């Protein structure tokens, strides 16, 4: 599986935007970029995914670099409930359907 | 989004007993289900992948005779930890997807997890 690199931890103030980076320099043409988050003592929650174009949904936005070697998950206005571990995962939609979780970024929201 | 449930949410058992964990997709048909294990302060590790009606595929290092997986219907998969020992204590999480759907509906959705403590 193509690997991703994320910062171990980040902090953000409540009600401010948060930009969570992810590097995936070995991404292949058929890899989708998926983001999940895991709140304490819960299973992961799907956030968003994309292939080439930027994506928006009710939870977040995903900005994908033109060369696809990096992406950024954007939480537009962080709340205390957004404190979680955020995982950036590559998944090949045409072959291996497994999700391989890295260590993710632990996001702390400061009230 | 789609809902996946797990039961029980928490179980404590004595060493040597077997424990069964259920994973259900509540509002979609799960052609594929996955079982993960997560130790404290660590990431999720995939244990096995199961497709409805066929045998599970286990990841390297996971004992298939110890972790029995059954995926008999499109909405239910079970994981049985046989002869559990304290080192099997962990957070077990299932996920499910409907491989027949395209796009975002093809996404994996995760259950809330089951915390197993073996005394």
Short mmCIF file of C-alpha atoms in Angstrom, two decimals:
data_model
loop_
_atom_site.label_atom_id
_atom_site.label_comp_id
_atom_site.label_asym_id
_atom_site.label_seq_id
_atom_site.Cartn_x
_atom_site.Cartn_y
_atom_site.Cartn_z
CA UNK A 1 0.00 0.00 0.00
CA UNK A 2 1.15 3.53 -0.75
CA UNK A 3 2.18 5.25 2.44
CA UNK A 4 1.05 8.52 3.97
CA UNK A 5 2.85 10.85 6.37
CA UNK A 6 1.04 13.03 8.87
CA UNK A 7 2.16 15.13 11.85
CA UNK A 8 1.72 13.25 15.11
CA UNK A 9 -0.27 16.02 16.74
CA UNK A 10 -1.75 19.44 16.18
CA UNK A 11 -3.58 22.00 18.27
CA UNK A 12 -6.16 24.51 17.25
CA UNK A 13 -8.35 27.05 18.95
CA UNK A 14 -12.06 26.50 19.08
CA UNK A 15 -14.08 28.17 16.31
CA UNK A 16 -11.02 28.63 14.11
CA UNK A 17 -10.26 26.76 10.88
CA UNK A 18 -7.96 23.74 11.04
CA UNK A 19 -5.73 22.52 8.22
CA UNK A 20 -4.53 18.93 8.62
CA UNK A 21 -1.77 18.04 6.15
CA UNK A 22 -0.97 14.67 4.62
CA UNK A 23 1.92 13.73 2.35
CA UNK A 24 1.59 10.82 -0.04
CA UNK A 25 4.43 11.17 -2.51
CA UNK A 26 4.17 7.56 -3.77
CA UNK A 27 0.47 7.78 -4.62
CA UNK A 28 -0.54 5.91 -7.76
CA UNK A 29 -3.00 7.03 -10.41
CA UNK A 30 -5.83 4.86 -9.12
CA UNK A 31 -5.44 5.67 -5.41
CA UNK A 32 -8.22 7.59 -3.74
CA UNK A 33 -7.38 9.75 -0.71
CA UNK A 34 -9.61 8.91 2.23
CA UNK A 35 -9.88 10.68 5.58
CA UNK A 36 -11.31 9.09 8.68
CA UNK A 37 -11.33 10.32 12.25
CA UNK A 38 -11.54 8.42 15.51
CA UNK A 39 -12.97 9.96 18.63
CA UNK A 40 -11.85 8.50 21.96
CA UNK A 41 -13.14 4.95 22.57
CA UNK A 42 -15.09 4.88 19.31
CA UNK A 43 -14.69 3.32 15.89
CA UNK A 44 -13.37 5.45 13.04
CA UNK A 45 -15.80 7.76 11.30
CA UNK A 46 -15.68 8.47 7.57
CA UNK A 47 -14.95 12.13 6.87
CA UNK A 48 -14.32 12.62 3.17
CA UNK A 49 -12.50 11.21 0.17
CA UNK A 50 -11.32 12.41 -3.23
CA UNK A 51 -9.28 11.54 -6.28
CA UNK A 52 -8.08 14.70 -8.03
CA UNK A 53 -10.50 17.57 -7.51
CA UNK A 54 -11.12 19.36 -4.24
CA UNK A 55 -14.14 18.00 -2.40
CA UNK A 56 -16.57 19.52 0.07
CA UNK A 57 -19.15 17.95 2.32
CA UNK A 58 -20.98 18.93 5.49
CA UNK A 59 -18.11 17.81 7.70
CA UNK A 60 -15.02 19.14 5.94
CA UNK A 61 -13.23 20.07 2.75
CA UNK A 62 -10.42 18.18 1.07
CA UNK A 63 -7.85 20.11 -0.89
CA UNK A 64 -5.69 17.95 -3.16
CA UNK A 65 -2.44 19.21 -4.61
CA UNK A 66 -2.19 19.35 -8.39
CA UNK A 67 0.49 16.62 -8.42
CA UNK A 68 -1.57 14.61 -5.88
CA UNK A 69 1.45 14.10 -3.67
CA UNK A 70 -0.17 15.86 -0.76
CA UNK A 71 -3.58 16.82 0.51
CA UNK A 72 -5.09 18.89 3.29
CA UNK A 73 -8.20 18.23 5.31
CA UNK A 74 -9.88 21.47 6.26
CA UNK A 75 -12.26 21.83 9.17
CA UNK A 76 -13.78 25.23 8.64
CA UNK A 77 -14.70 26.01 12.22
CA UNK A 78 -13.36 23.63 14.83
CA UNK A 79 -15.46 22.66 17.81
CA UNK A 80 -14.51 20.68 20.91
CA UNK A 81 -16.25 17.68 19.34
CA UNK A 82 -13.69 17.70 16.54
CA UNK A 83 -10.96 16.58 18.92
CA UNK A 84 -9.93 13.21 17.53
CA UNK A 85 -7.21 11.29 15.71
CA UNK A 86 -7.43 12.01 11.98
CA UNK A 87 -6.21 9.38 9.54
CA UNK A 88 -5.26 10.02 5.92
CA UNK A 89 -5.40 6.75 3.97
CA UNK A 90 -4.83 5.82 0.34
CA UNK A 91 -7.04 3.18 -1.15
CA UNK A 92 -6.95 1.71 -4.64
CA UNK A 93 -10.53 1.56 -5.84
CA UNK A 94 -9.73 -0.95 -8.54
CA UNK A 95 -7.86 -3.55 -6.61
CA UNK A 96 -6.90 -3.80 -2.96
CA UNK A 97 -9.86 -2.55 -0.98
CA UNK A 98 -8.18 -2.68 2.40
CA UNK A 99 -7.73 0.45 4.48
CA UNK A 100 -4.31 0.55 6.10
CA UNK A 101 -4.24 2.90 9.06
CA UNK A 102 -1.09 4.82 9.94
CA UNK A 103 -0.56 6.67 13.19
CA UNK A 104 -2.69 9.67 12.19
CA UNK A 105 -2.73 13.19 13.63
CA UNK A 106 -4.08 13.73 17.11
CA UNK A 107 -6.01 17.01 16.99
CA UNK A 108 -6.52 18.89 20.23
CA UNK A 109 -9.01 21.75 20.33
CA UNK A 110 -8.31 24.51 22.82
CA UNK A 111 -11.44 26.15 24.27
CA UNK B 1 -24.07 7.90 6.49
CA UNK B 2 -24.54 4.18 6.79
CA UNK B 3 -24.79 2.60 10.23
CA UNK B 4 -22.81 -0.34 11.54
CA UNK B 5 -23.49 -1.72 15.01
CA UNK B 6 -21.48 -4.01 17.25
CA UNK B 7 -22.55 -6.11 20.18
CA UNK B 8 -21.53 -6.25 22.93
CA UNK B 9 -19.88 -2.88 23.41
CA UNK B 10 -17.88 -4.19 26.32
CA UNK B 11 -17.13 -7.68 27.60
CA UNK B 12 -15.07 -9.05 30.46
CA UNK B 13 -14.31 -12.75 30.53
CA UNK B 14 -12.10 -15.27 32.26
CA UNK B 15 -9.01 -16.66 30.63
CA UNK B 16 -9.77 -19.76 28.54
CA UNK B 17 -13.32 -18.84 27.63
CA UNK B 18 -14.57 -17.93 24.16
CA UNK B 19 -16.18 -14.64 23.29
CA UNK B 20 -18.38 -13.85 20.29
CA UNK B 21 -18.67 -10.32 18.90
CA UNK B 22 -21.39 -9.43 16.40
CA UNK B 23 -21.17 -6.81 13.68
CA UNK B 24 -24.29 -5.72 11.82
CA UNK B 25 -24.91 -3.34 8.93
CA UNK B 26 -28.24 -1.73 9.77
CA UNK B 27 -29.27 0.10 6.62
CA UNK B 28 -27.24 -1.44 3.83
CA UNK B 29 -26.07 -4.81 2.61
CA UNK B 30 -22.44 -5.48 3.43
CA UNK B 31 -20.82 -7.65 0.79
CA UNK B 32 -17.51 -7.24 2.60
CA UNK B 33 -16.74 -6.86 6.28
CA UNK B 34 -13.42 -6.20 7.97
CA UNK B 35 -12.23 -6.87 11.51
CA UNK B 36 -9.62 -4.69 13.18
CA UNK B 37 -7.88 -4.76 16.53
CA UNK B 38 -6.56 -1.72 18.35
CA UNK B 39 -4.29 -1.78 21.39
CA UNK B 40 -4.07 1.28 23.68
CA UNK B 41 -2.29 4.27 22.12
CA UNK B 42 -1.86 2.38 18.84
CA UNK B 43 -3.48 2.51 15.45
CA UNK B 44 -5.97 0.03 14.02
CA UNK B 45 -4.53 -3.22 12.72
CA UNK B 46 -6.51 -5.19 10.15
CA UNK B 47 -7.06 -8.78 11.26
CA UNK B 48 -9.16 -10.22 8.45
CA UNK B 49 -11.44 -9.52 5.51
CA UNK B 50 -14.60 -11.50 4.94
CA UNK B 51 -16.89 -11.63 1.96
CA UNK B 52 -20.45 -12.83 2.42
CA UNK B 53 -20.74 -16.57 1.95
CA UNK B 54 -17.03 -17.29 1.70
CA UNK B 55 -14.11 -17.91 4.04
CA UNK B 56 -12.33 -14.99 5.60
CA UNK B 57 -8.89 -13.89 4.47
CA UNK B 58 -6.59 -13.36 7.43
CA UNK B 59 -3.68 -10.95 7.62
CA UNK B 60 -0.23 -12.29 8.23
CA UNK B 61 0.33 -13.19 11.87
CA UNK B 62 -3.36 -13.53 12.76
CA UNK B 63 -4.30 -17.05 13.87
CA UNK B 64 -7.39 -18.13 11.99
CA UNK B 65 -8.12 -20.95 14.45
CA UNK B 66 -8.11 -18.52 17.33
CA UNK B 67 -10.13 -15.73 15.69
CA UNK B 68 -13.05 -17.40 13.97
CA UNK B 69 -14.95 -15.22 11.52
CA UNK B 70 -18.35 -16.00 10.06
CA UNK B 71 -20.09 -13.82 7.47
CA UNK B 72 -23.21 -15.82 6.80
CA UNK B 73 -25.47 -13.01 5.66
CA UNK B 74 -25.25 -9.61 3.99
CA UNK B 75 -25.92 -7.86 7.28
CA UNK B 76 -24.09 -9.91 9.90
CA UNK B 77 -20.53 -10.97 10.60
CA UNK B 78 -19.27 -12.50 13.84
CA UNK B 79 -15.81 -12.71 15.36
CA UNK B 80 -15.24 -15.40 17.96
CA UNK B 81 -12.12 -15.16 20.10
CA UNK B 82 -11.53 -18.75 21.17
CA UNK B 83 -9.76 -19.64 24.41
CA UNK B 84 -9.13 -16.00 25.16
CA UNK B 85 -6.06 -14.97 27.14
CA UNK B 86 -5.12 -11.64 28.75
CA UNK B 87 -2.97 -10.71 25.75
CA UNK B 88 -6.15 -10.81 23.61
CA UNK B 89 -7.54 -7.89 25.60
CA UNK B 90 -8.05 -5.14 23.07
CA UNK B 91 -10.55 -2.92 21.26
CA UNK B 92 -12.09 -4.88 18.38
CA UNK B 93 -13.67 -2.88 15.57
CA UNK B 94 -15.54 -4.06 12.52
CA UNK B 95 -16.26 -2.21 9.31
CA UNK B 96 -18.51 -2.95 6.37
CA UNK B 97 -19.03 -1.88 2.80
CA UNK B 98 -21.32 -2.69 -0.08
CA UNK B 99 -18.97 -3.46 -2.93
CA UNK B 100 -21.79 -3.34 -5.46
CA UNK B 101 -22.25 0.39 -5.00
CA UNK B 102 -20.25 3.09 -6.71
CA UNK B 103 -18.71 6.25 -5.43
CA UNK B 104 -19.10 7.40 -1.85
CA UNK B 105 -21.62 4.66 -1.10
CA UNK B 106 -18.78 2.20 -1.62
CA UNK B 107 -17.10 3.62 1.48
CA UNK B 108 -16.21 1.53 4.48
CA UNK B 109 -18.27 2.34 7.55
CA UNK B 110 -17.09 1.38 11.01
CA UNK B 111 -18.82 0.01 14.05
CA UNK B 112 -18.43 1.59 17.50
CA UNK B 113 -16.05 -1.11 18.69
CA UNK B 114 -16.06 -3.79 21.40
CA UNK B 115 -13.71 -3.54 24.35
CA UNK B 116 -12.61 -7.02 25.40
CA UNK B 117 -10.93 -7.54 28.76
CA UNK B 118 -9.66 -11.02 29.57
CA UNK B 119 -8.87 -11.63 33.23
#
